[in-house]
């Protein structure tokens, strides 16, 4: 401004007028929208939401002040270090006695916390003590994930709840039948570290079944009846699949169709359903076979494969992993 003043005394009026205009616009155009209540959804917009979760929050089912009607993870697969965007939609049932905060958590195996965030309804602009009954609104909450420690690719659970900031106690949550829930898992998200992604370009046949066993490790082939035995399966999907298949592991006598023992179950303990498997990614499934104590000693063949629980349809070929010697 001093430089412009030296050229002409009226030149500084231009930046001064610009700054004055910006100052006039800030309250109405920037500050007010930032602190405004979330816009209530119209009946048509509410009807377009997904099936209602019908989870209510309050001291008791008949004292609920909030209904959680939808939670939707906007990005189903994110790399560690990237925020997970989650849309959370509420129906207000009335004003609460105090301002409760909302927490969102991504929970992995063994109740491990992958990511979490605590905020307020309306991202702070619509406290629960000021709720007016009958409104439906949605928040877009971004849950920050940490790049370290490395996170193996799994499909984790997304939990939503409310908490009292003063006592740090959770607000009770109830289902449609009035039963109190210990946790409210509402959606799933795949969080992974790039360094732990293993491609399976070699060993996958494009003209083969959708799910293929590309490798396996059975170090101990002498099994003791009544004990558990560990082995590793490495799978890959040659094409996308929409069904969540189960893994079957059968121990059979030579030439027999029926197993003398089996250890079926979802891949990776249910933490990585097959419908989430990216094409040509090596899926490492470490499994345990609890061998019953009454299995006769002898030599058996170990078979694995994939099937659908609903109709038994196979999702893969049947693979022979070799002989297992059972002793008692």
mmCIF file of C-alpha atoms in Angstrom:
data_model
loop_
_atom_site.group_PDB
_atom_site.id
_atom_site.type_symbol
_atom_site.label_atom_id
_atom_site.label_comp_id
_atom_site.label_asym_id
_atom_site.label_seq_id
_atom_site.Cartn_x
_atom_site.Cartn_y
_atom_site.Cartn_z
ATOM 1 C CA UNK A 1 0.000 0.000 0.000
ATOM 2 C CA UNK A 2 2.883 2.376 0.790
ATOM 3 C CA UNK A 3 4.379 1.665 -2.621
ATOM 4 C CA UNK A 4 1.068 2.365 -4.381
ATOM 5 C CA UNK A 5 0.695 5.525 -2.264
ATOM 6 C CA UNK A 6 4.017 6.786 -3.647
ATOM 7 C CA UNK A 7 2.685 6.387 -7.193
ATOM 8 C CA UNK A 8 -0.714 7.932 -6.568
ATOM 9 C CA UNK A 9 -2.600 8.744 -3.427
ATOM 10 C CA UNK A 10 -5.825 7.056 -4.653
ATOM 11 C CA UNK A 11 -4.238 3.763 -5.710
ATOM 12 C CA UNK A 12 -4.255 2.294 -2.141
ATOM 13 C CA UNK A 13 -8.035 2.625 -2.133
ATOM 14 C CA UNK A 14 -8.251 -0.454 -4.393
ATOM 15 C CA UNK A 15 -6.745 -3.023 -1.934
ATOM 16 C CA UNK A 16 -8.433 -1.301 1.014
ATOM 17 C CA UNK A 17 -11.826 -1.573 -0.705
ATOM 18 C CA UNK A 18 -11.163 -5.236 -1.551
ATOM 19 C CA UNK A 19 -10.283 -6.086 2.058
ATOM 20 C CA UNK A 20 -13.353 -4.196 3.277
ATOM 21 C CA UNK A 21 -15.577 -6.181 0.888
ATOM 22 C CA UNK A 22 -14.063 -9.477 2.060
ATOM 23 C CA UNK A 23 -14.689 -8.463 5.693
ATOM 24 C CA UNK A 24 -18.344 -7.743 4.869
ATOM 25 C CA UNK A 25 -18.831 -11.096 3.125
ATOM 26 C CA UNK A 26 -17.101 -13.291 5.732
ATOM 27 C CA UNK A 27 -19.913 -13.459 8.334
ATOM 28 C CA UNK A 28 -22.690 -14.385 5.921
ATOM 29 C CA UNK A 29 -20.844 -16.318 3.229
ATOM 30 C CA UNK A 30 -18.186 -18.188 5.238
ATOM 31 C CA UNK A 31 -18.743 -18.125 8.989
ATOM 32 C CA UNK A 32 -22.514 -18.619 9.030
ATOM 33 C CA UNK A 33 -22.532 -21.708 6.739
ATOM 34 C CA UNK A 34 -19.644 -23.223 8.699
ATOM 35 C CA UNK A 35 -21.610 -23.066 11.961
ATOM 36 C CA UNK A 36 -25.114 -23.660 10.582
ATOM 37 C CA UNK A 37 -27.139 -26.695 11.566
ATOM 38 C CA UNK A 38 -27.071 -29.577 9.103
ATOM 39 C CA UNK A 39 -29.800 -29.323 6.503
ATOM 40 C CA UNK A 40 -32.765 -31.603 7.315
ATOM 41 C CA UNK A 41 -33.462 -34.178 4.636
ATOM 42 C CA UNK A 42 -36.735 -34.006 2.747
ATOM 43 C CA UNK A 43 -39.148 -36.976 2.918
ATOM 44 C CA UNK A 44 -38.033 -37.949 -0.585
ATOM 45 C CA UNK A 45 -34.346 -37.849 0.406
ATOM 46 C CA UNK A 46 -35.082 -39.858 3.563
ATOM 47 C CA UNK A 47 -36.919 -42.509 1.540
ATOM 48 C CA UNK A 48 -33.899 -42.770 -0.769
ATOM 49 C CA UNK A 49 -31.635 -43.808 2.108
ATOM 50 C CA UNK A 50 -30.786 -47.455 2.596
ATOM 51 C CA UNK A 51 -32.761 -49.806 4.863
ATOM 52 C CA UNK A 52 -33.021 -48.248 8.310
ATOM 53 C CA UNK A 53 -30.755 -49.644 11.015
ATOM 54 C CA UNK A 54 -33.435 -48.831 13.612
ATOM 55 C CA UNK A 55 -30.904 -48.440 16.419
ATOM 56 C CA UNK A 56 -31.980 -46.061 19.175
ATOM 57 C CA UNK A 57 -29.942 -44.282 21.845
ATOM 58 C CA UNK A 58 -31.076 -43.264 25.334
ATOM 59 C CA UNK A 59 -31.268 -44.400 28.931
ATOM 60 C CA UNK A 60 -34.050 -46.826 28.001
ATOM 61 C CA UNK A 61 -35.931 -47.751 24.801
ATOM 62 C CA UNK A 62 -38.849 -45.499 25.786
ATOM 63 C CA UNK A 63 -36.461 -42.623 26.602
ATOM 64 C CA UNK A 64 -34.551 -42.636 23.318
ATOM 65 C CA UNK A 65 -33.592 -39.283 21.843
ATOM 66 C CA UNK A 66 -31.745 -40.489 18.728
ATOM 67 C CA UNK A 67 -32.323 -43.098 16.047
ATOM 68 C CA UNK A 68 -29.438 -44.216 13.866
ATOM 69 C CA UNK A 69 -31.008 -44.925 10.484
ATOM 70 C CA UNK A 70 -28.022 -45.334 8.155
ATOM 71 C CA UNK A 71 -24.233 -45.634 8.256
ATOM 72 C CA UNK A 72 -22.468 -45.949 4.930
ATOM 73 C CA UNK A 73 -18.723 -46.137 4.335
ATOM 74 C CA UNK A 74 -18.162 -44.065 1.203
ATOM 75 C CA UNK A 75 -14.844 -45.710 0.277
ATOM 76 C CA UNK A 76 -14.945 -49.456 0.902
ATOM 77 C CA UNK A 77 -11.189 -49.941 0.541
ATOM 78 C CA UNK A 78 -8.594 -47.423 1.751
ATOM 79 C CA UNK A 79 -4.859 -47.482 2.309
ATOM 80 C CA UNK A 80 -3.581 -46.949 5.839
ATOM 81 C CA UNK A 81 -2.930 -43.258 6.381
ATOM 82 C CA UNK A 82 -5.919 -42.214 4.227
ATOM 83 C CA UNK A 83 -9.122 -41.011 5.979
ATOM 84 C CA UNK A 84 -12.177 -43.281 5.822
ATOM 85 C CA UNK A 85 -15.240 -41.180 4.837
ATOM 86 C CA UNK A 86 -18.408 -42.374 6.559
ATOM 87 C CA UNK A 87 -21.930 -40.994 6.112
ATOM 88 C CA UNK A 88 -23.911 -41.141 9.360
ATOM 89 C CA UNK A 89 -27.649 -40.376 9.216
ATOM 90 C CA UNK A 90 -29.759 -39.658 12.312
ATOM 91 C CA UNK A 91 -33.443 -39.181 13.101
ATOM 92 C CA UNK A 92 -33.986 -36.855 16.050
ATOM 93 C CA UNK A 93 -36.537 -38.141 18.572
ATOM 94 C CA UNK A 94 -36.231 -35.189 20.957
ATOM 95 C CA UNK A 95 -33.760 -33.173 22.950
ATOM 96 C CA UNK A 96 -31.324 -35.001 25.250
ATOM 97 C CA UNK A 97 -30.559 -33.860 28.791
ATOM 98 C CA UNK A 98 -26.984 -33.054 27.797
ATOM 99 C CA UNK A 99 -24.681 -32.835 24.781
ATOM 100 C CA UNK A 100 -23.442 -36.278 23.833
ATOM 101 C CA UNK A 101 -20.576 -36.887 21.433
ATOM 102 C CA UNK A 102 -20.500 -39.413 18.600
ATOM 103 C CA UNK A 103 -17.669 -41.892 18.155
ATOM 104 C CA UNK A 104 -16.781 -43.954 15.101
ATOM 105 C CA UNK A 105 -14.250 -46.782 15.293
ATOM 106 C CA UNK A 106 -12.730 -49.255 12.871
ATOM 107 C CA UNK A 107 -12.245 -52.526 14.756
ATOM 108 C CA UNK A 108 -10.080 -55.427 13.577
ATOM 109 C CA UNK A 109 -9.449 -58.964 14.866
ATOM 110 C CA UNK A 110 -9.124 -59.455 18.628
ATOM 111 C CA UNK A 111 -10.911 -56.116 19.153
ATOM 112 C CA UNK A 112 -7.900 -54.220 17.798
ATOM 113 C CA UNK A 113 -8.528 -50.526 17.182
ATOM 114 C CA UNK A 114 -7.508 -49.670 13.605
ATOM 115 C CA UNK A 115 -8.846 -46.102 13.554
ATOM 116 C CA UNK A 116 -11.246 -43.916 15.468
ATOM 117 C CA UNK A 117 -12.721 -40.456 15.750
ATOM 118 C CA UNK A 118 -14.936 -38.626 18.201
ATOM 119 C CA UNK A 119 -17.088 -35.698 17.112
ATOM 120 C CA UNK A 120 -20.517 -34.145 17.734
ATOM 121 C CA UNK A 121 -23.740 -34.316 15.693
ATOM 122 C CA UNK A 122 -23.639 -31.856 12.859
ATOM 123 C CA UNK A 123 -19.855 -31.932 13.331
ATOM 124 C CA UNK A 124 -20.420 -29.705 16.345
ATOM 125 C CA UNK A 125 -23.216 -27.517 14.990
ATOM 126 C CA UNK A 126 -26.250 -29.465 16.286
ATOM 127 C CA UNK A 127 -25.812 -30.460 19.972
ATOM 128 C CA UNK A 128 -28.130 -33.224 21.178
ATOM 129 C CA UNK A 129 -29.543 -30.923 23.875
ATOM 130 C CA UNK A 130 -30.962 -28.738 21.096
ATOM 131 C CA UNK A 131 -32.482 -31.467 18.954
ATOM 132 C CA UNK A 132 -35.998 -30.953 17.648
ATOM 133 C CA UNK A 133 -38.006 -34.136 17.181
ATOM 134 C CA UNK A 134 -38.769 -35.412 13.697
ATOM 135 C CA UNK A 135 -35.717 -34.259 11.736
ATOM 136 C CA UNK A 136 -33.448 -36.448 9.622
ATOM 137 C CA UNK A 137 -29.927 -35.273 8.826
ATOM 138 C CA UNK A 138 -26.629 -36.777 7.722
ATOM 139 C CA UNK A 139 -23.007 -36.055 8.634
ATOM 140 C CA UNK A 140 -19.960 -36.945 6.580
ATOM 141 C CA UNK A 141 -17.341 -37.973 9.135
ATOM 142 C CA UNK A 142 -13.770 -38.741 8.114
ATOM 143 C CA UNK A 143 -11.985 -41.257 10.325
ATOM 144 C CA UNK A 144 -8.235 -40.757 10.289
ATOM 145 C CA UNK A 145 -6.215 -43.952 9.883
ATOM 146 C CA UNK A 146 -2.563 -44.292 10.832
ATOM 147 C CA UNK A 147 0.052 -45.323 8.312
ATOM 148 C CA UNK A 148 1.998 -47.124 11.046
ATOM 149 C CA UNK A 149 2.047 -49.763 12.305
ATOM 150 C CA UNK A 150 1.502 -51.680 9.087
ATOM 151 C CA UNK A 151 -2.024 -53.048 8.679
ATOM 152 C CA UNK A 152 -2.535 -56.348 6.882
ATOM 153 C CA UNK A 153 -5.376 -56.257 4.344
ATOM 154 C CA UNK A 154 -8.526 -57.290 6.188
ATOM 155 C CA UNK A 155 -12.175 -56.259 6.154
ATOM 156 C CA UNK A 156 -12.687 -54.549 9.501
ATOM 157 C CA UNK A 157 -15.870 -53.667 11.365
ATOM 158 C CA UNK A 158 -17.151 -50.087 11.662
ATOM 159 C CA UNK A 159 -18.713 -49.235 15.018
ATOM 160 C CA UNK A 160 -20.849 -46.173 15.790
ATOM 161 C CA UNK A 161 -22.008 -45.029 19.192
ATOM 162 C CA UNK A 162 -22.607 -42.095 21.507
ATOM 163 C CA UNK A 163 -20.720 -41.204 24.649
ATOM 164 C CA UNK A 164 -21.119 -38.842 27.595
ATOM 165 C CA UNK A 165 -18.040 -36.585 27.553
ATOM 166 C CA UNK A 166 -18.368 -35.876 31.296
ATOM 167 C CA UNK A 167 -18.444 -39.461 32.551
ATOM 168 C CA UNK A 168 -16.849 -41.038 29.450
ATOM 169 C CA UNK A 169 -19.630 -43.650 29.536
ATOM 170 C CA UNK A 170 -21.373 -44.949 26.474
ATOM 171 C CA UNK A 171 -25.007 -44.093 25.850
ATOM 172 C CA UNK A 172 -27.035 -47.342 25.814
ATOM 173 C CA UNK A 173 -28.061 -48.496 22.331
ATOM 174 C CA UNK A 174 -31.115 -50.673 21.638
ATOM 175 C CA UNK A 175 -32.348 -52.721 18.675
ATOM 176 C CA UNK A 176 -35.893 -52.774 17.278
ATOM 177 C CA UNK A 177 -37.029 -55.262 19.948
ATOM 178 C CA UNK A 178 -35.714 -53.142 22.807
ATOM 179 C CA UNK A 179 -32.672 -55.322 23.506
ATOM 180 C CA UNK A 180 -29.585 -53.435 24.661
ATOM 181 C CA UNK A 181 -26.544 -54.034 22.492
ATOM 182 C CA UNK A 182 -22.978 -54.123 23.764
ATOM 183 C CA UNK A 183 -21.655 -52.775 20.445
ATOM 184 C CA UNK A 184 -23.219 -51.478 17.235
ATOM 185 C CA UNK A 185 -21.278 -52.745 14.220
ATOM 186 C CA UNK A 186 -22.953 -51.114 11.228
ATOM 187 C CA UNK A 187 -20.667 -51.497 8.185
ATOM 188 C CA UNK A 188 -17.305 -52.821 7.019
ATOM 189 C CA UNK A 189 -14.218 -51.340 5.380
ATOM 190 C CA UNK A 190 -11.010 -52.802 3.987
ATOM 191 C CA UNK A 191 -7.968 -51.034 5.433
ATOM 192 C CA UNK A 192 -4.553 -52.119 4.189
ATOM 193 C CA UNK A 193 -0.896 -51.171 4.017
ATOM 194 C CA UNK A 194 0.612 -51.077 0.550
ATOM 195 C CA UNK A 195 3.768 -52.771 1.822
ATOM 196 C CA UNK A 196 1.782 -55.879 2.835
ATOM 197 C CA UNK A 197 -0.040 -56.339 -0.460
ATOM 198 C CA UNK A 198 1.402 -59.362 -2.257
ATOM 199 C CA UNK A 199 0.557 -59.724 -5.962
ATOM 200 C CA UNK A 200 -0.211 -63.183 -7.288
ATOM 201 C CA UNK A 201 0.454 -62.607 -10.964
ATOM 202 C CA UNK A 202 2.203 -65.969 -11.240
ATOM 203 C CA UNK A 203 0.231 -69.107 -10.592
ATOM 204 C CA UNK A 204 -3.245 -67.754 -11.418
ATOM 205 C CA UNK A 205 -4.826 -69.255 -14.514
ATOM 206 C CA UNK A 206 -7.137 -66.819 -16.284
ATOM 207 C CA UNK A 207 -9.232 -69.671 -17.674
ATOM 208 C CA UNK A 208 -9.394 -71.470 -14.313
ATOM 209 C CA UNK A 209 -11.935 -71.214 -11.485
ATOM 210 C CA UNK A 210 -12.623 -67.839 -9.891
ATOM 211 C CA UNK A 211 -10.815 -68.825 -6.668
ATOM 212 C CA UNK A 212 -7.537 -70.706 -6.975
ATOM 213 C CA UNK A 213 -5.054 -72.169 -4.522
ATOM 214 C CA UNK A 214 -1.679 -70.874 -5.682
ATOM 215 C CA UNK A 215 0.484 -72.269 -2.881
ATOM 216 C CA UNK A 216 0.335 -74.038 0.468
ATOM 217 C CA UNK A 217 2.669 -74.931 3.331
ATOM 218 C CA UNK A 218 2.127 -78.040 5.469
ATOM 219 C CA UNK A 219 5.353 -78.366 7.440
ATOM 220 C CA UNK A 220 4.247 -81.120 9.801
ATOM 221 C CA UNK A 221 2.746 -84.150 8.076
ATOM 222 C CA UNK A 222 2.686 -86.356 11.155
ATOM 223 C CA UNK A 223 -0.413 -85.371 13.110
ATOM 224 C CA UNK A 224 -1.320 -86.471 16.602
ATOM 225 C CA UNK A 225 -4.991 -87.285 17.217
ATOM 226 C CA UNK A 226 -6.569 -84.941 19.744
ATOM 227 C CA UNK A 227 -4.249 -82.040 18.911
ATOM 228 C CA UNK A 228 -4.371 -78.953 16.662
ATOM 229 C CA UNK A 229 -2.131 -78.632 13.648
ATOM 230 C CA UNK A 230 -1.242 -75.512 11.681
ATOM 231 C CA UNK A 231 -0.786 -74.996 7.950
ATOM 232 C CA UNK A 232 -0.938 -72.119 5.454
ATOM 233 C CA UNK A 233 -3.038 -71.663 2.308
ATOM 234 C CA UNK A 234 -2.387 -68.975 -0.306
ATOM 235 C CA UNK A 235 -5.381 -68.139 -2.475
ATOM 236 C CA UNK A 236 -6.011 -65.727 -5.324
ATOM 237 C CA UNK A 237 -9.065 -64.623 -7.287
ATOM 238 C CA UNK A 238 -8.748 -64.721 -11.076
ATOM 239 C CA UNK A 239 -11.990 -62.733 -11.480
ATOM 240 C CA UNK A 240 -14.180 -60.731 -9.067
ATOM 241 C CA UNK A 241 -16.615 -62.849 -7.052
ATOM 242 C CA UNK A 242 -19.829 -61.745 -5.361
ATOM 243 C CA UNK A 243 -20.292 -64.759 -3.060
ATOM 244 C CA UNK A 244 -18.642 -65.198 0.315
ATOM 245 C CA UNK A 245 -17.344 -68.755 0.089
ATOM 246 C CA UNK A 246 -16.303 -71.032 2.934
ATOM 247 C CA UNK A 247 -13.083 -73.019 3.005
ATOM 248 C CA UNK A 248 -13.409 -76.758 3.465
ATOM 249 C CA UNK A 249 -10.488 -78.790 4.808
ATOM 250 C CA UNK A 250 -11.081 -82.562 4.698
ATOM 251 C CA UNK A 251 -8.981 -85.453 5.910
ATOM 252 C CA UNK A 252 -9.979 -88.533 3.936
ATOM 253 C CA UNK A 253 -8.917 -92.137 3.690
ATOM 254 C CA UNK A 254 -7.438 -93.162 0.336
ATOM 255 C CA UNK A 255 -10.192 -93.428 -2.293
ATOM 256 C CA UNK A 256 -12.952 -92.309 0.104
ATOM 257 C CA UNK A 257 -15.360 -89.460 -0.544
ATOM 258 C CA UNK A 258 -16.422 -88.809 3.055
ATOM 259 C CA UNK A 259 -13.923 -87.217 5.458
ATOM 260 C CA UNK A 260 -12.881 -88.800 8.728
ATOM 261 C CA UNK A 261 -12.337 -85.264 10.045
ATOM 262 C CA UNK A 262 -12.829 -81.748 8.713
ATOM 263 C CA UNK A 263 -12.151 -78.133 9.647
ATOM 264 C CA UNK A 264 -14.411 -75.894 7.556
ATOM 265 C CA UNK A 265 -14.705 -72.155 8.072
ATOM 266 C CA UNK A 266 -14.528 -68.714 6.523
ATOM 267 C CA UNK A 267 -11.138 -67.569 5.170
ATOM 268 C CA UNK A 268 -9.023 -65.697 7.725
ATOM 269 C CA UNK A 269 -11.599 -66.341 10.433
ATOM 270 C CA UNK A 270 -14.233 -64.285 8.602
ATOM 271 C CA UNK A 271 -12.090 -61.126 8.481
ATOM 272 C CA UNK A 272 -11.550 -61.255 4.713
ATOM 273 C CA UNK A 273 -14.673 -62.511 2.871
ATOM 274 C CA UNK A 274 -14.049 -63.698 -0.679
ATOM 275 C CA UNK A 275 -16.395 -61.073 -2.149
ATOM 276 C CA UNK A 276 -13.820 -58.460 -1.036
ATOM 277 C CA UNK A 277 -10.806 -60.151 -2.621
ATOM 278 C CA UNK A 278 -9.105 -58.018 -5.299
ATOM 279 C CA UNK A 279 -8.166 -59.851 -8.461
ATOM 280 C CA UNK A 280 -4.648 -61.334 -8.429
ATOM 281 C CA UNK A 281 -3.896 -60.486 -4.796
ATOM 282 C CA UNK A 282 -2.309 -63.281 -2.776
ATOM 283 C CA UNK A 283 -4.545 -64.037 0.219
ATOM 284 C CA UNK A 284 -2.613 -65.763 2.996
ATOM 285 C CA UNK A 285 -4.882 -67.868 5.197
ATOM 286 C CA UNK A 286 -3.209 -69.407 8.261
ATOM 287 C CA UNK A 287 -5.454 -72.215 9.431
ATOM 288 C CA UNK A 288 -5.680 -74.622 12.338
ATOM 289 C CA UNK A 289 -7.033 -78.178 12.123
ATOM 290 C CA UNK A 290 -8.246 -79.592 15.438
ATOM 291 C CA UNK A 291 -7.938 -83.311 14.916
ATOM 292 C CA UNK A 292 -10.479 -85.325 16.975
ATOM 293 C CA UNK A 293 -9.037 -87.793 19.461
ATOM 294 C CA UNK A 294 -11.010 -90.731 18.003
ATOM 295 C CA UNK A 295 -9.539 -90.580 14.481
ATOM 296 C CA UNK A 296 -7.931 -93.987 13.793
ATOM 297 C CA UNK A 297 -4.242 -93.954 13.154
ATOM 298 C CA UNK A 298 -3.160 -94.358 9.579
ATOM 299 C CA UNK A 299 -2.348 -92.456 6.400
ATOM 300 C CA UNK A 300 -4.882 -89.995 4.977
ATOM 301 C CA UNK A 301 -5.110 -87.398 2.222
ATOM 302 C CA UNK A 302 -5.676 -83.705 2.966
ATOM 303 C CA UNK A 303 -8.054 -81.842 0.612
ATOM 304 C CA UNK A 304 -9.082 -78.171 0.516
ATOM 305 C CA UNK A 305 -11.458 -76.084 -1.562
ATOM 306 C CA UNK A 306 -14.179 -73.435 -1.482
ATOM 307 C CA UNK A 307 -17.977 -73.786 -1.343
ATOM 308 C CA UNK A 308 -21.045 -71.601 -0.719
ATOM 309 C CA UNK A 309 -22.905 -72.158 2.533
ATOM 310 C CA UNK A 310 -26.270 -71.398 0.942
ATOM 311 C CA UNK A 311 -26.335 -74.130 -1.703
ATOM 312 C CA UNK A 312 -22.997 -75.956 -1.483
ATOM 313 C CA UNK A 313 -21.902 -74.709 -4.897
ATOM 314 C CA UNK A 314 -18.130 -74.901 -5.348
ATOM 315 C CA UNK A 315 -16.182 -71.700 -5.779
ATOM 316 C CA UNK A 316 -12.903 -73.428 -6.540
ATOM 317 C CA UNK A 317 -11.466 -76.710 -7.598
ATOM 318 C CA UNK A 318 -10.649 -79.372 -5.019
ATOM 319 C CA UNK A 319 -6.938 -79.435 -4.162
ATOM 320 C CA UNK A 320 -5.002 -82.416 -2.829
ATOM 321 C CA UNK A 321 -2.355 -81.213 -0.341
ATOM 322 C CA UNK A 322 -0.747 -84.619 0.067
ATOM 323 C CA UNK A 323 -0.603 -87.308 2.715
ATOM 324 C CA UNK A 324 -0.994 -86.858 6.462
ATOM 325 C CA UNK A 325 0.073 -89.606 8.879
ATOM 326 C CA UNK A 326 -2.148 -89.750 11.973
ATOM 327 C CA UNK A 327 -0.878 -91.368 15.168
ATOM 328 C CA UNK A 328 -2.587 -91.808 18.548
#
